[in-house]
CSV table of C-alpha atoms in Angstrom, one decimal:
chain,number,residue,atom,x,y,z
A,1,UNK,CA,169.4,116.2,155.7
A,2,UNK,CA,169.5,117.5,152.1
A,3,UNK,CA,166.9,119.9,150.9
A,4,UNK,CA,166.2,120.4,147.2
A,5,UNK,CA,166.0,124.1,146.4
A,6,UNK,CA,165.6,125.5,142.9
A,7,UNK,CA,167.8,128.4,142.0
A,8,UNK,CA,167.3,131.1,139.4
A,9,UNK,CA,164.3,131.8,137.3
A,10,UNK,CA,162.9,130.4,134.1
A,11,UNK,CA,162.1,133.0,131.6
A,12,UNK,CA,158.5,133.8,131.1
A,13,UNK,CA,157.3,132.6,134.4
A,14,UNK,CA,157.2,134.3,137.8
A,15,UNK,CA,158.4,137.7,138.7
A,16,UNK,CA,161.1,138.0,141.3
A,17,UNK,CA,163.0,135.2,143.0
A,18,UNK,CA,161.1,131.9,142.7
A,19,UNK,CA,162.0,128.5,143.9
A,20,UNK,CA,159.5,126.7,141.6
A,21,UNK,CA,160.6,128.0,138.2
A,22,UNK,CA,164.3,127.0,137.9
A,23,UNK,CA,165.3,124.5,135.3
A,24,UNK,CA,167.7,122.8,137.7
A,25,UNK,CA,167.8,122.5,141.4
A,26,UNK,CA,170.7,123.5,143.6
A,27,UNK,CA,171.7,121.2,146.4
A,28,UNK,CA,171.8,122.7,149.9
A,29,UNK,CA,172.1,121.1,153.3
A,30,UNK,CA,170.3,122.3,156.4
A,31,UNK,CA,171.9,122.1,159.8
A,32,UNK,CA,169.4,122.6,162.5
A,33,UNK,CA,169.9,123.0,166.2
A,34,UNK,CA,167.3,123.5,168.9
A,35,UNK,CA,167.6,126.7,170.9
A,36,UNK,CA,165.5,128.8,173.2
A,37,UNK,CA,164.2,131.7,171.1
A,38,UNK,CA,164.7,134.0,174.1
A,39,UNK,CA,165.2,133.8,177.8
A,40,UNK,CA,162.7,136.3,179.1
A,41,UNK,CA,159.9,133.8,179.7
A,42,UNK,CA,160.1,130.2,180.7
A,43,UNK,CA,157.2,129.3,178.4
A,44,UNK,CA,158.4,131.3,175.4
A,45,UNK,CA,158.5,128.9,172.4
A,46,UNK,CA,161.7,127.0,171.3
A,47,UNK,CA,162.5,126.8,167.7
A,48,UNK,CA,164.8,125.0,165.3
A,49,UNK,CA,167.2,127.5,163.8
A,50,UNK,CA,168.2,126.6,160.2
A,51,UNK,CA,171.7,127.5,159.1
A,52,UNK,CA,171.8,127.0,155.4
A,53,UNK,CA,175.1,126.6,153.5
A,54,UNK,CA,175.7,126.3,149.8
A,55,UNK,CA,177.0,122.9,148.6
A,56,UNK,CA,176.8,123.4,144.9
A,57,UNK,CA,175.9,125.6,142.1
A,58,UNK,CA,172.9,126.2,139.8
A,59,UNK,CA,172.6,125.0,136.3
A,60,UNK,CA,174.5,128.0,135.0
A,61,UNK,CA,177.5,127.3,137.1
A,62,UNK,CA,176.9,130.3,139.4
A,63,UNK,CA,176.6,129.9,143.1
A,64,UNK,CA,173.0,129.5,144.3
A,65,UNK,CA,171.6,132.4,146.3
A,66,UNK,CA,172.1,130.8,149.7
A,67,UNK,CA,172.9,132.8,152.8
A,68,UNK,CA,176.0,131.6,154.6
A,69,UNK,CA,176.3,131.1,158.4
A,70,UNK,CA,176.3,134.6,159.8
A,71,UNK,CA,177.4,136.2,163.1
A,72,UNK,CA,174.7,137.7,165.2
A,73,UNK,CA,174.2,141.3,164.2
A,74,UNK,CA,175.2,143.9,166.8
A,75,UNK,CA,172.5,145.9,168.5
A,76,UNK,CA,173.1,149.5,169.8
A,77,UNK,CA,172.8,148.6,173.5
A,78,UNK,CA,174.1,150.7,176.4
A,79,UNK,CA,176.7,149.2,178.7
A,80,UNK,CA,174.4,149.5,181.7
A,81,UNK,CA,170.6,149.6,181.1
A,82,UNK,CA,168.9,151.9,183.5
A,83,UNK,CA,165.6,151.1,185.2
A,84,UNK,CA,163.8,154.2,183.9
A,85,UNK,CA,165.0,155.6,180.6
A,86,UNK,CA,165.6,159.2,179.7
A,87,UNK,CA,163.2,160.0,176.9
A,88,UNK,CA,165.8,161.6,174.7
A,89,UNK,CA,168.3,158.6,175.1
A,90,UNK,CA,167.1,156.2,172.4
A,91,UNK,CA,169.6,153.5,173.5
A,92,UNK,CA,168.3,153.5,177.0
A,93,UNK,CA,164.7,153.4,175.8
A,94,UNK,CA,165.6,150.4,173.7
A,95,UNK,CA,167.1,148.8,176.8
A,96,UNK,CA,163.8,149.3,178.6
A,97,UNK,CA,162.1,147.4,175.8
A,98,UNK,CA,164.7,144.6,175.8
A,99,UNK,CA,164.2,144.2,179.6
A,100,UNK,CA,160.7,142.7,178.8
A,101,UNK,CA,161.3,141.5,175.2
A,102,UNK,CA,165.1,140.6,174.7
A,103,UNK,CA,164.6,139.6,171.1
A,104,UNK,CA,163.1,143.0,170.1
A,105,UNK,CA,164.3,144.7,166.9
A,106,UNK,CA,163.5,148.1,165.5
A,107,UNK,CA,160.5,147.7,163.2
A,108,UNK,CA,162.4,148.6,160.0
A,109,UNK,CA,165.3,146.4,160.9
A,110,UNK,CA,162.8,143.6,161.6
A,111,UNK,CA,161.0,144.0,158.3
A,112,UNK,CA,164.3,144.2,156.3
A,113,UNK,CA,165.5,140.9,157.9
A,114,UNK,CA,162.2,139.1,157.2
A,115,UNK,CA,162.3,140.3,153.6
A,116,UNK,CA,165.9,139.0,153.1
A,117,UNK,CA,165.2,135.7,154.8
A,118,UNK,CA,162.0,134.9,152.9
A,119,UNK,CA,163.2,136.1,149.5
A,120,UNK,CA,165.7,133.2,149.6
A,121,UNK,CA,162.8,130.8,149.8
A,122,UNK,CA,161.1,132.5,146.9
A,123,UNK,CA,158.6,134.8,148.7
A,124,UNK,CA,158.5,138.3,147.2
A,125,UNK,CA,156.0,141.1,147.0
A,126,UNK,CA,155.4,140.2,143.3
A,127,UNK,CA,154.4,136.6,143.9
A,128,UNK,CA,153.0,136.4,147.5
A,129,UNK,CA,150.0,137.6,149.3
A,130,UNK,CA,150.4,138.7,153.0
A,131,UNK,CA,147.8,137.8,155.5
A,132,UNK,CA,148.0,140.1,158.5
A,133,UNK,CA,146.6,139.4,162.0
A,134,UNK,CA,147.0,142.4,164.3
A,135,UNK,CA,144.8,143.9,167.0
A,136,UNK,CA,141.9,146.0,165.8
A,137,UNK,CA,143.6,149.0,167.6
A,138,UNK,CA,144.4,151.7,165.0
A,139,UNK,CA,147.9,152.1,166.4
A,140,UNK,CA,148.9,148.8,164.8
A,141,UNK,CA,148.6,150.6,161.4
A,142,UNK,CA,152.3,151.5,161.7
A,143,UNK,CA,153.3,147.9,161.4
A,144,UNK,CA,150.7,147.2,158.8
A,145,UNK,CA,152.2,150.0,156.6
A,146,UNK,CA,155.7,148.5,157.0
A,147,UNK,CA,154.4,145.1,156.0
A,148,UNK,CA,152.5,146.4,153.0
A,149,UNK,CA,155.4,148.4,151.7
A,150,UNK,CA,157.2,145.1,151.1
A,151,UNK,CA,154.4,142.7,150.4
A,152,UNK,CA,151.7,144.9,148.9
A,153,UNK,CA,148.1,145.1,150.1
A,154,UNK,CA,147.4,142.4,152.7
A,155,UNK,CA,144.3,140.4,153.6
A,156,UNK,CA,143.4,141.4,157.1
A,157,UNK,CA,142.0,138.9,159.7
A,158,UNK,CA,142.5,141.3,162.6
A,159,UNK,CA,140.7,140.7,165.9
A,160,UNK,CA,140.4,142.3,169.3
A,161,UNK,CA,143.7,141.6,171.1
A,162,UNK,CA,144.8,139.8,168.0
A,163,UNK,CA,142.4,136.9,168.4
A,164,UNK,CA,141.5,135.2,165.1
A,165,UNK,CA,137.8,134.8,164.6
A,166,UNK,CA,137.5,134.7,160.8
A,167,UNK,CA,137.7,130.9,160.7
A,168,UNK,CA,138.6,128.6,157.9
A,169,UNK,CA,136.2,130.3,155.5
A,170,UNK,CA,137.8,133.7,156.1
A,171,UNK,CA,141.3,132.2,155.7
A,172,UNK,CA,140.5,130.5,152.4
A,173,UNK,CA,138.9,133.7,151.1
A,174,UNK,CA,142.2,135.6,151.6
A,175,UNK,CA,144.3,132.8,150.1
A,176,UNK,CA,142.1,132.7,147.0
A,177,UNK,CA,143.4,136.2,146.2
A,178,UNK,CA,147.1,135.1,146.0
A,179,UNK,CA,149.1,135.5,142.8
A,180,UNK,CA,149.5,132.3,140.8
A,181,UNK,CA,152.9,131.2,139.4
A,182,UNK,CA,152.4,130.9,135.7
A,183,UNK,CA,155.0,128.2,135.4
A,184,UNK,CA,153.6,125.8,138.0
A,185,UNK,CA,150.3,127.1,139.2
A,186,UNK,CA,151.6,127.3,142.8
A,187,UNK,CA,150.7,130.1,145.2
A,188,UNK,CA,152.5,131.7,148.1
A,189,UNK,CA,151.3,133.2,151.3
A,190,UNK,CA,153.0,135.0,154.2
A,191,UNK,CA,151.1,135.0,157.5
A,192,UNK,CA,152.0,137.8,160.0
A,193,UNK,CA,150.5,137.6,163.5
A,194,UNK,CA,151.2,140.0,166.4
A,195,UNK,CA,149.4,141.0,169.6
A,196,UNK,CA,150.7,144.4,170.7
A,197,UNK,CA,151.8,146.3,173.8
A,198,UNK,CA,152.8,149.8,174.7
A,199,UNK,CA,156.0,150.6,176.6
A,200,UNK,CA,156.3,154.3,176.6
A,201,UNK,CA,159.4,156.5,176.5
A,202,UNK,CA,159.9,156.3,180.2
A,203,UNK,CA,159.4,152.6,180.4
A,204,UNK,CA,155.8,152.4,181.6
A,205,UNK,CA,154.4,149.0,180.4
A,206,UNK,CA,151.0,149.3,178.8
A,207,UNK,CA,151.2,153.1,178.4
A,208,UNK,CA,150.6,154.9,175.0
A,209,UNK,CA,149.7,158.4,173.9
A,210,UNK,CA,147.1,158.8,171.2
A,211,UNK,CA,146.6,161.8,168.8
A,212,UNK,CA,143.7,164.0,170.0
A,213,UNK,CA,143.6,162.6,173.5
A,214,UNK,CA,145.2,164.4,176.4
A,215,UNK,CA,145.3,161.5,178.9
A,216,UNK,CA,147.5,158.5,178.8
A,217,UNK,CA,145.9,155.5,177.1
A,218,UNK,CA,146.6,151.7,177.2
A,219,UNK,CA,147.8,149.1,174.8
A,220,UNK,CA,146.5,146.5,174.6
A,221,UNK,CA,143.3,147.4,176.4
A,222,UNK,CA,141.7,144.0,175.8
A,223,UNK,CA,144.7,142.1,177.2
A,224,UNK,CA,144.8,144.5,180.2
A,225,UNK,CA,141.2,143.8,180.9
A,226,UNK,CA,141.8,140.0,180.6
A,227,UNK,CA,144.8,140.3,183.0
A,228,UNK,CA,142.7,142.2,185.6
A,229,UNK,CA,139.9,139.6,185.4
A,230,UNK,CA,142.1,136.6,185.6
A,231,UNK,CA,143.9,138.1,188.6
A,232,UNK,CA,140.5,138.8,190.3
A,233,UNK,CA,138.8,135.4,189.4
A,234,UNK,CA,141.8,133.1,189.0
A,235,UNK,CA,142.4,130.7,186.1
A,236,UNK,CA,139.9,128.1,187.4
A,237,UNK,CA,136.9,130.4,187.3
A,238,UNK,CA,138.0,132.0,184.1
A,239,UNK,CA,138.2,128.6,182.4
A,240,UNK,CA,135.7,128.5,179.5
A,241,UNK,CA,134.2,125.8,177.2
A,242,UNK,CA,135.7,126.1,173.7
A,243,UNK,CA,133.3,127.4,171.2
A,244,UNK,CA,131.0,129.2,173.7
A,245,UNK,CA,131.0,133.0,173.6
A,246,UNK,CA,129.0,136.0,174.7
A,247,UNK,CA,126.8,137.1,171.8
A,248,UNK,CA,127.0,140.7,172.9
A,249,UNK,CA,130.8,140.6,173.3
A,250,UNK,CA,131.9,137.9,170.9
A,251,UNK,CA,135.5,138.7,170.2
A,252,UNK,CA,136.6,139.6,173.8
A,253,UNK,CA,134.8,136.5,175.2
A,254,UNK,CA,136.5,134.3,172.6
A,255,UNK,CA,139.9,135.9,173.3
A,256,UNK,CA,139.5,135.5,177.0
A,257,UNK,CA,138.4,131.9,176.7
A,258,UNK,CA,141.2,130.9,174.5
A,259,UNK,CA,143.7,132.8,176.6
A,260,UNK,CA,142.6,131.3,179.9
A,261,UNK,CA,142.5,127.7,178.5
A,262,UNK,CA,146.0,128.1,177.1
A,263,UNK,CA,147.4,129.6,180.3
A,264,UNK,CA,145.8,126.9,182.4
A,265,UNK,CA,147.2,124.2,180.0
A,266,UNK,CA,150.7,125.8,180.5
A,267,UNK,CA,150.3,125.9,184.2
A,268,UNK,CA,151.2,129.6,184.5
A,269,UNK,CA,151.4,131.1,187.9
A,270,UNK,CA,149.3,134.3,187.8
A,271,UNK,CA,150.6,136.0,190.9
A,272,UNK,CA,151.3,139.6,191.7
A,273,UNK,CA,154.4,139.6,189.5
A,274,UNK,CA,152.5,138.4,186.5
A,275,UNK,CA,152.0,141.5,184.4
A,276,UNK,CA,150.8,142.9,181.0
A,277,UNK,CA,154.1,141.8,179.3
A,278,UNK,CA,153.6,138.3,180.5
A,279,UNK,CA,150.0,138.0,179.4
A,280,UNK,CA,151.0,139.5,176.0
A,281,UNK,CA,153.5,136.8,175.5
A,282,UNK,CA,150.8,134.2,176.5
A,283,UNK,CA,148.6,135.9,173.9
A,284,UNK,CA,151.2,135.4,171.2
A,285,UNK,CA,151.5,131.7,172.0
A,286,UNK,CA,147.7,131.3,172.1
A,287,UNK,CA,147.1,133.2,168.8
A,288,UNK,CA,150.0,131.5,167.1
A,289,UNK,CA,148.6,128.1,168.0
A,290,UNK,CA,145.2,129.2,166.6
A,291,UNK,CA,146.9,130.4,163.4
A,292,UNK,CA,148.8,127.2,162.8
A,293,UNK,CA,145.6,125.2,163.3
A,294,UNK,CA,143.8,127.3,160.7
A,295,UNK,CA,146.7,127.0,158.3
A,296,UNK,CA,146.6,123.2,158.6
A,297,UNK,CA,142.9,123.3,157.5
A,298,UNK,CA,143.1,126.0,154.9
A,299,UNK,CA,146.5,125.5,153.1
A,300,UNK,CA,147.1,122.7,150.6
A,301,UNK,CA,150.9,122.3,150.6
A,302,UNK,CA,150.8,120.3,147.4
A,303,UNK,CA,149.6,123.5,145.7
A,304,UNK,CA,151.1,126.3,147.8
A,305,UNK,CA,154.1,127.4,149.8
A,306,UNK,CA,153.8,129.6,152.9
A,307,UNK,CA,155.7,131.4,155.6
A,308,UNK,CA,154.7,132.3,159.1
A,309,UNK,CA,156.1,135.3,161.1
A,310,UNK,CA,154.8,135.8,164.6
A,311,UNK,CA,155.8,137.9,167.6
A,312,UNK,CA,154.8,141.0,169.6
A,313,UNK,CA,154.5,144.5,168.3
A,314,UNK,CA,155.8,147.1,170.8
A,315,UNK,CA,154.9,150.8,170.8
A,316,UNK,CA,157.6,152.9,172.4
A,317,UNK,CA,155.9,156.3,171.8
A,318,UNK,CA,156.5,159.7,173.3
A,319,UNK,CA,154.2,160.8,176.1
A,320,UNK,CA,153.7,164.1,174.5
A,321,UNK,CA,153.2,163.8,170.8
A,322,UNK,CA,153.0,167.6,170.5
A,323,UNK,CA,156.6,168.0,171.6
A,324,UNK,CA,158.7,168.5,168.4
A,325,UNK,CA,161.7,167.3,170.3
A,326,UNK,CA,160.1,164.0,171.4
A,327,UNK,CA,160.7,160.7,169.6
A,328,UNK,CA,158.4,157.7,169.1
A,329,UNK,CA,159.7,154.3,168.1
A,330,UNK,CA,158.3,150.9,167.1
A,331,UNK,CA,159.7,147.5,167.8
A,332,UNK,CA,158.9,143.9,167.1
A,333,UNK,CA,160.0,141.0,169.2
A,334,UNK,CA,160.0,138.0,166.9
A,335,UNK,CA,158.8,134.7,168.3
A,336,UNK,CA,158.7,132.3,165.3
A,337,UNK,CA,159.7,132.7,161.7
A,338,UNK,CA,159.6,129.7,159.3
A,339,UNK,CA,159.0,128.9,155.7
A,340,UNK,CA,157.2,125.8,154.3
A,341,UNK,CA,158.3,125.1,150.7
A,342,UNK,CA,157.1,121.9,149.0
A,343,UNK,CA,155.9,120.7,152.3
A,344,UNK,CA,159.3,121.1,154.1
A,345,UNK,CA,159.5,123.5,157.0
A,346,UNK,CA,162.6,125.5,157.7
A,347,UNK,CA,162.8,127.5,160.9
A,348,UNK,CA,164.7,130.8,160.7
A,349,UNK,CA,166.6,132.9,163.3
A,350,UNK,CA,166.4,136.5,162.3
A,351,UNK,CA,169.4,137.4,164.5
A,352,UNK,CA,171.6,135.5,162.0
A,353,UNK,CA,170.5,137.8,159.1
A,354,UNK,CA,172.8,140.8,159.0
A,355,UNK,CA,171.2,144.2,159.5
A,356,UNK,CA,171.2,146.6,156.6
A,357,UNK,CA,173.0,149.9,157.0
A,358,UNK,CA,171.4,152.8,158.8
A,359,UNK,CA,171.2,154.7,155.5
A,360,UNK,CA,169.2,151.9,153.9
A,361,UNK,CA,167.0,151.5,156.9
A,362,UNK,CA,166.3,155.2,156.8
A,363,UNK,CA,165.2,154.9,153.1
A,364,UNK,CA,162.9,152.0,154.0
A,365,UNK,CA,161.4,153.9,156.9
A,366,UNK,CA,160.7,156.9,154.8
A,367,UNK,CA,159.1,154.7,152.1
A,368,UNK,CA,156.7,153.1,154.5
A,369,UNK,CA,155.7,156.4,156.0
A,370,UNK,CA,154.7,157.7,152.6
A,371,UNK,CA,151.5,155.6,152.8
A,372,UNK,CA,149.4,158.4,154.2
A,373,UNK,CA,145.7,158.0,153.6
A,374,UNK,CA,145.4,161.5,152.3
A,375,UNK,CA,148.3,161.0,150.0
A,376,UNK,CA,150.1,164.1,151.3
A,377,UNK,CA,152.7,164.6,154.0
A,378,UNK,CA,153.2,167.3,156.6
A,379,UNK,CA,156.2,165.5,157.9
A,380,UNK,CA,159.7,164.9,156.6
A,381,UNK,CA,159.9,161.1,156.0
A,382,UNK,CA,163.6,161.3,155.3
A,383,UNK,CA,164.1,162.7,158.8
A,384,UNK,CA,162.9,159.5,160.4
A,385,UNK,CA,166.5,158.4,161.1
A,386,UNK,CA,167.6,159.8,164.5
A,387,UNK,CA,169.8,157.1,166.1
A,388,UNK,CA,173.2,158.2,165.0
A,389,UNK,CA,175.6,157.0,162.3
A,390,UNK,CA,175.8,153.4,163.5
A,391,UNK,CA,172.3,153.0,164.9
A,392,UNK,CA,169.3,151.0,163.6
A,393,UNK,CA,166.8,152.9,165.8
A,394,UNK,CA,164.3,154.8,163.7
A,395,UNK,CA,162.0,157.6,164.8
A,396,UNK,CA,158.3,157.5,164.0
A,397,UNK,CA,157.5,161.2,163.5
A,398,UNK,CA,154.5,162.5,165.5
A,399,UNK,CA,153.2,164.2,162.3
A,400,UNK,CA,153.0,160.8,160.6
A,401,UNK,CA,151.1,159.4,163.6
A,402,UNK,CA,148.6,162.2,163.5
A,403,UNK,CA,148.0,162.0,159.8
A,404,UNK,CA,148.0,158.2,159.7
A,405,UNK,CA,145.7,157.6,162.7
A,406,UNK,CA,143.3,160.6,162.6
A,407,UNK,CA,143.7,161.8,158.9
A,408,UNK,CA,144.5,165.3,160.1
A,409,UNK,CA,147.8,167.2,160.2
A,410,UNK,CA,149.4,167.6,163.6
A,411,UNK,CA,149.2,171.4,163.2
A,412,UNK,CA,145.4,171.3,163.1
A,413,UNK,CA,145.3,169.8,166.6
A,414,UNK,CA,147.8,172.3,168.0
A,415,UNK,CA,145.7,175.2,166.5
A,416,UNK,CA,142.5,173.7,168.2
A,417,UNK,CA,144.3,173.4,171.5
A,418,UNK,CA,144.1,169.6,171.7
A,419,UNK,CA,147.3,169.0,173.7
A,420,UNK,CA,148.7,165.8,175.1
A,421,UNK,CA,149.5,165.7,178.8
A,422,UNK,CA,151.6,163.3,180.8
């Protein structure tokens, strides 16, 4: 099937790459195949993977900016993943994440690939508003900073566990803030939606350390509570009537009701082996379905183009944030990435986008970690790169986590004796 795509930019209209402002359209073909996005869960969504190849040129005789078919980018995997990683071995820690989420990418690698993929379809930080849906937990700010470094300030529809409760009115409010293309009057939106989970440096699922707290914490706490209740009560008793919620606990009751209904609909077997990683994947599917329903009611594709990026945010943090030799990392396991331009959806496989070099990733990581609320840094953003000359694994400095999450330098906690135990 042929897909019309406009290449280049008409002077005096949009900033950045724009598919709506070219004088002439390039002709591209789209070859799609259906594949399983990943193999780690039988109910993880399938998606069409678009492989786009150039079949022509733009009006100026130059080749249109169309990515060719690409080999899957290499990941820095160890030959034999171990069951319990050594904290200082970043590759083995990555393997412990891949055990539960085989599509996981380092957060900076993920953001770079998304930017490259969506730029081809005309979405840039200059002409697009990002709508972010993350859990209310402050630890999700790391991913939010990464998104906003590329896309600018985002409209946030965060909810407990990632549940979306703002409704159609809330969505339309955010979309009304989007830049407008001066040439066509069209708007562009990118929707990012991620529940989250902790998998700490030794591979404990659900575990995360927090600045200023000595004891181990949990992420996501709301999904952990949901898991415990459904295991105690069963899916049958947990089944809820859509639209009914607890006035004193609205977001959690809505999250649980939607989760349980979706899990029952999918026929999931919630047995002793069903764990926090499994319910987090179920949360992604539930929340993504809610997101797509709201998009269908809030977005007018005759006036706007949009993209959707969903998955799971993974915190692979050090157990002891005070240890200067410890490393914290962030990952994202993509689930679905697609762009809808002029009403035509194209599903994308990020593994077919080549990774940028470690040096470039290091620059991107440092840039995003400059978004400190106080505007100052007691950490070396340029030192974020720790994975070796060929690695895409990036450190999240503890000093950044302290300053970003509690607005205080890490040194002030050490002086006050607020340590972090195991």
